[in-house]
């Protein structure tokens, strides 16, 4: 189990030389650094995916490119789109409610306008009828003045012009 090395030293088979130990340490250090580098790259990729935002319109325009994106990025895009849709639906409901209120107010105003026009027309009809009545009364008074006997100046006096029998 012993073997001889170049310098005549006897070395055992399971024993490492200092060069072997240094090489082993160097390999472990490289492996550790490679693992740390892989972790860093994974974290950077994950952070990149977290920082990456996808516009749903661009996904619609180019779905083949969207297939290359990470699932987490696409899930965030879907969540963002749903949030926007929810906000827009809420806004649409508010606009519809306001429109309904405005339609109801318009109907009330139209009804009030129709009532006002009706009252105004009734007033005009009444004023016209009163004016016609006033004209009729004036004509009747003129007629009575023309055909009525003259008024007596003193009571008991007979009207002049015709002798009494």
mmCIF file of C-alpha atoms in Angstrom:
data_model
loop_
_atom_site.group_PDB
_atom_site.id
_atom_site.type_symbol
_atom_site.label_atom_id
_atom_site.label_comp_id
_atom_site.label_asym_id
_atom_site.label_seq_id
_atom_site.Cartn_x
_atom_site.Cartn_y
_atom_site.Cartn_z
ATOM 1 C CA UNK A 1 0.000 0.000 0.000
ATOM 2 C CA UNK A 2 2.874 2.227 0.022
ATOM 3 C CA UNK A 3 4.138 3.831 -3.071
ATOM 4 C CA UNK A 4 7.155 5.838 -3.813
ATOM 5 C CA UNK A 5 7.072 9.372 -5.152
ATOM 6 C CA UNK A 6 9.737 11.053 -7.237
ATOM 7 C CA UNK A 7 11.684 12.516 -4.413
ATOM 8 C CA UNK A 8 11.918 9.161 -2.703
ATOM 9 C CA UNK A 9 9.297 9.949 -0.198
ATOM 10 C CA UNK A 10 6.960 7.253 0.751
ATOM 11 C CA UNK A 11 3.381 8.139 0.469
ATOM 12 C CA UNK A 12 0.323 6.184 1.373
ATOM 13 C CA UNK A 13 -2.395 5.693 -1.136
ATOM 14 C CA UNK A 14 -5.251 7.405 0.681
ATOM 15 C CA UNK A 15 -3.101 10.351 1.682
ATOM 16 C CA UNK A 16 -3.318 13.650 -0.164
ATOM 17 C CA UNK A 17 -0.465 15.855 -0.948
ATOM 18 C CA UNK A 18 -0.576 19.566 -0.267
ATOM 19 C CA UNK A 19 -1.107 20.143 -3.983
ATOM 20 C CA UNK A 20 -4.048 17.785 -3.910
ATOM 21 C CA UNK A 21 -5.446 19.571 -0.882
ATOM 22 C CA UNK A 22 -5.023 22.950 -2.558
ATOM 23 C CA UNK A 23 -6.660 21.641 -5.699
ATOM 24 C CA UNK A 24 -9.498 20.195 -3.632
ATOM 25 C CA UNK A 25 -9.961 23.528 -1.822
ATOM 26 C CA UNK A 26 -9.883 25.351 -5.140
ATOM 27 C CA UNK A 27 -12.514 22.982 -6.596
ATOM 28 C CA UNK A 28 -14.735 23.461 -3.542
ATOM 29 C CA UNK A 29 -14.282 27.234 -3.744
ATOM 30 C CA UNK A 30 -15.128 27.240 -7.457
ATOM 31 C CA UNK A 31 -18.176 25.041 -6.832
ATOM 32 C CA UNK A 32 -19.293 27.359 -4.021
ATOM 33 C CA UNK A 33 -18.789 30.424 -6.213
ATOM 34 C CA UNK A 34 -20.600 28.757 -9.129
ATOM 35 C CA UNK A 35 -23.529 27.886 -6.829
ATOM 36 C CA UNK A 36 -23.583 31.463 -5.501
ATOM 37 C CA UNK A 37 -23.433 32.770 -9.065
ATOM 38 C CA UNK A 38 -26.298 30.486 -10.081
ATOM 39 C CA UNK A 39 -28.346 31.715 -7.122
ATOM 40 C CA UNK A 40 -27.556 35.319 -8.064
ATOM 41 C CA UNK A 41 -28.538 34.700 -11.687
ATOM 42 C CA UNK A 42 -31.756 33.006 -10.589
ATOM 43 C CA UNK A 43 -32.554 35.924 -8.265
ATOM 44 C CA UNK A 44 -31.774 38.415 -11.042
ATOM 45 C CA UNK A 45 -33.977 36.521 -13.470
ATOM 46 C CA UNK A 46 -36.757 36.419 -10.904
ATOM 47 C CA UNK A 47 -36.346 40.122 -10.145
ATOM 48 C CA UNK A 48 -36.275 40.829 -13.871
ATOM 49 C CA UNK A 49 -39.517 38.895 -14.249
ATOM 50 C CA UNK A 50 -40.984 40.808 -11.298
ATOM 51 C CA UNK A 51 -39.947 44.136 -12.806
ATOM 52 C CA UNK A 52 -41.187 43.176 -16.239
ATOM 53 C CA UNK A 53 -44.689 44.390 -17.009
ATOM 54 C CA UNK A 54 -46.601 43.227 -20.026
ATOM 55 C CA UNK A 55 -49.088 45.337 -21.889
ATOM 56 C CA UNK A 56 -52.131 43.163 -22.714
ATOM 57 C CA UNK A 57 -52.545 44.989 -26.022
ATOM 58 C CA UNK A 58 -49.009 44.005 -27.048
ATOM 59 C CA UNK A 59 -49.747 40.380 -26.116
ATOM 60 C CA UNK A 60 -52.808 40.480 -28.373
ATOM 61 C CA UNK A 61 -50.742 41.973 -31.194
ATOM 62 C CA UNK A 62 -47.934 39.455 -30.862
ATOM 63 C CA UNK A 63 -49.025 36.273 -29.062
ATOM 64 C CA UNK A 64 -45.980 34.285 -30.281
ATOM 65 C CA UNK A 65 -43.641 36.624 -28.407
ATOM 66 C CA UNK A 66 -45.851 36.362 -25.326
ATOM 67 C CA UNK A 67 -45.335 32.588 -25.310
ATOM 68 C CA UNK A 68 -41.669 33.176 -24.463
ATOM 69 C CA UNK A 69 -42.513 35.143 -21.324
ATOM 70 C CA UNK A 70 -42.398 33.618 -17.886
ATOM 71 C CA UNK A 71 -45.733 32.391 -16.504
ATOM 72 C CA UNK A 72 -45.439 34.735 -13.519
ATOM 73 C CA UNK A 73 -45.191 37.705 -15.877
ATOM 74 C CA UNK A 74 -48.278 36.592 -17.775
ATOM 75 C CA UNK A 75 -50.195 36.009 -14.532
ATOM 76 C CA UNK A 76 -49.343 39.550 -13.404
ATOM 77 C CA UNK A 77 -50.506 40.858 -16.784
ATOM 78 C CA UNK A 78 -53.819 39.004 -16.437
ATOM 79 C CA UNK A 79 -54.271 40.290 -12.882
ATOM 80 C CA UNK A 80 -53.476 43.823 -14.039
ATOM 81 C CA UNK A 81 -55.927 43.549 -16.934
ATOM 82 C CA UNK A 82 -58.642 42.212 -14.610
ATOM 83 C CA UNK A 83 -57.997 45.062 -12.181
ATOM 84 C CA UNK A 84 -58.310 47.568 -15.011
ATOM 85 C CA UNK A 85 -61.488 45.852 -16.227
ATOM 86 C CA UNK A 86 -62.989 45.943 -12.730
ATOM 87 C CA UNK A 87 -62.174 49.648 -12.409
ATOM 88 C CA UNK A 88 -63.658 50.371 -15.841
ATOM 89 C CA UNK A 89 -66.819 48.356 -15.087
ATOM 90 C CA UNK A 90 -67.262 50.322 -11.859
ATOM 91 C CA UNK A 91 -66.804 53.562 -13.757
ATOM 92 C CA UNK A 92 -69.278 52.409 -16.441
ATOM 93 C CA UNK A 93 -71.858 51.599 -13.739
ATOM 94 C CA UNK A 94 -71.429 55.084 -12.283
ATOM 95 C CA UNK A 95 -71.797 56.658 -15.733
ATOM 96 C CA UNK A 96 -74.914 54.562 -16.417
ATOM 97 C CA UNK A 97 -76.424 55.550 -13.061
ATOM 98 C CA UNK A 98 -75.706 59.218 -13.763
ATOM 99 C CA UNK A 99 -77.209 58.855 -17.232
ATOM 100 C CA UNK A 100 -80.317 57.223 -15.742
ATOM 101 C CA UNK A 101 -80.648 60.085 -13.250
ATOM 102 C CA UNK A 102 -80.229 62.622 -16.019
ATOM 103 C CA UNK A 103 -82.873 60.844 -18.134
ATOM 104 C CA UNK A 104 -85.273 60.918 -15.171
ATOM 105 C CA UNK A 105 -84.538 64.626 -14.631
ATOM 106 C CA UNK A 106 -85.061 65.302 -18.351
ATOM 107 C CA UNK A 107 -88.421 63.519 -18.210
ATOM 108 C CA UNK A 108 -89.429 65.582 -15.168
ATOM 109 C CA UNK A 109 -88.428 68.799 -16.946
ATOM 110 C CA UNK A 110 -90.311 67.810 -20.102
ATOM 111 C CA UNK A 111 -93.409 67.050 -18.036
ATOM 112 C CA UNK A 112 -93.101 70.398 -16.230
ATOM 113 C CA UNK A 113 -92.640 72.166 -19.585
ATOM 114 C CA UNK A 114 -95.745 70.463 -21.001
ATOM 115 C CA UNK A 115 -97.760 71.517 -17.923
ATOM 116 C CA UNK A 116 -96.468 75.088 -18.235
ATOM 117 C CA UNK A 117 -97.338 75.232 -21.938
ATOM 118 C CA UNK A 118 -100.790 73.816 -21.176
ATOM 119 C CA UNK A 119 -101.426 76.399 -18.440
ATOM 120 C CA UNK A 120 -100.186 79.174 -20.713
ATOM 121 C CA UNK A 121 -102.506 78.011 -23.512
ATOM 122 C CA UNK A 122 -105.432 77.855 -21.072
ATOM 123 C CA UNK A 123 -104.639 81.393 -19.906
ATOM 124 C CA UNK A 124 -104.471 82.618 -23.487
ATOM 125 C CA UNK A 125 -107.826 80.915 -24.229
ATOM 126 C CA UNK A 126 -109.420 82.493 -21.139
ATOM 127 C CA UNK A 127 -108.031 85.930 -21.992
ATOM 128 C CA UNK A 128 -109.278 85.530 -25.577
ATOM 129 C CA UNK A 129 -112.761 84.515 -24.352
ATOM 130 C CA UNK A 130 -112.853 87.445 -21.906
ATOM 131 C CA UNK A 131 -111.799 89.785 -24.688
ATOM 132 C CA UNK A 132 -114.583 88.417 -26.913
ATOM 133 C CA UNK A 133 -117.089 88.782 -24.057
ATOM 134 C CA UNK A 134 -115.966 92.350 -23.504
ATOM 135 C CA UNK A 135 -116.432 93.063 -27.223
ATOM 136 C CA UNK A 136 -119.914 91.516 -27.118
ATOM 137 C CA UNK A 137 -120.825 93.655 -24.086
ATOM 138 C CA UNK A 138 -119.629 96.774 -25.892
ATOM 139 C CA UNK A 139 -121.727 95.930 -28.947
ATOM 140 C CA UNK A 140 -124.793 95.268 -26.787
ATOM 141 C CA UNK A 141 -124.333 98.546 -24.932
ATOM 142 C CA UNK A 142 -124.045 100.415 -28.224
ATOM 143 C CA UNK A 143 -127.140 98.644 -29.501
ATOM 144 C CA UNK A 144 -129.075 99.536 -26.363
ATOM 145 C CA UNK A 145 -127.941 103.157 -26.593
ATOM 146 C CA UNK A 146 -129.223 103.396 -30.123
ATOM 147 C CA UNK A 147 -132.586 101.757 -29.503
ATOM 148 C CA UNK A 148 -133.313 102.528 -25.862
ATOM 149 C CA UNK A 149 -135.672 105.412 -24.971
ATOM 150 C CA UNK A 150 -134.028 108.581 -23.712
ATOM 151 C CA UNK A 151 -133.623 108.862 -19.998
ATOM 152 C CA UNK A 152 -135.823 111.244 -18.088
ATOM 153 C CA UNK A 153 -134.137 114.116 -16.406
ATOM 154 C CA UNK A 154 -136.693 114.286 -13.587
ATOM 155 C CA UNK A 155 -138.817 111.508 -12.264
ATOM 156 C CA UNK A 156 -142.392 111.638 -13.369
ATOM 157 C CA UNK A 157 -141.547 113.583 -16.467
ATOM 158 C CA UNK A 158 -142.684 112.172 -19.750
ATOM 159 C CA UNK A 159 -140.330 111.839 -22.616
ATOM 160 C CA UNK A 160 -140.574 114.588 -25.116
ATOM 161 C CA UNK A 161 -141.531 114.273 -28.735
ATOM 162 C CA UNK A 162 -144.849 112.535 -28.545
ATOM 163 C CA UNK A 163 -147.963 114.130 -27.129
ATOM 164 C CA UNK A 164 -149.884 112.151 -24.555
ATOM 165 C CA UNK A 165 -153.544 111.305 -25.051
#
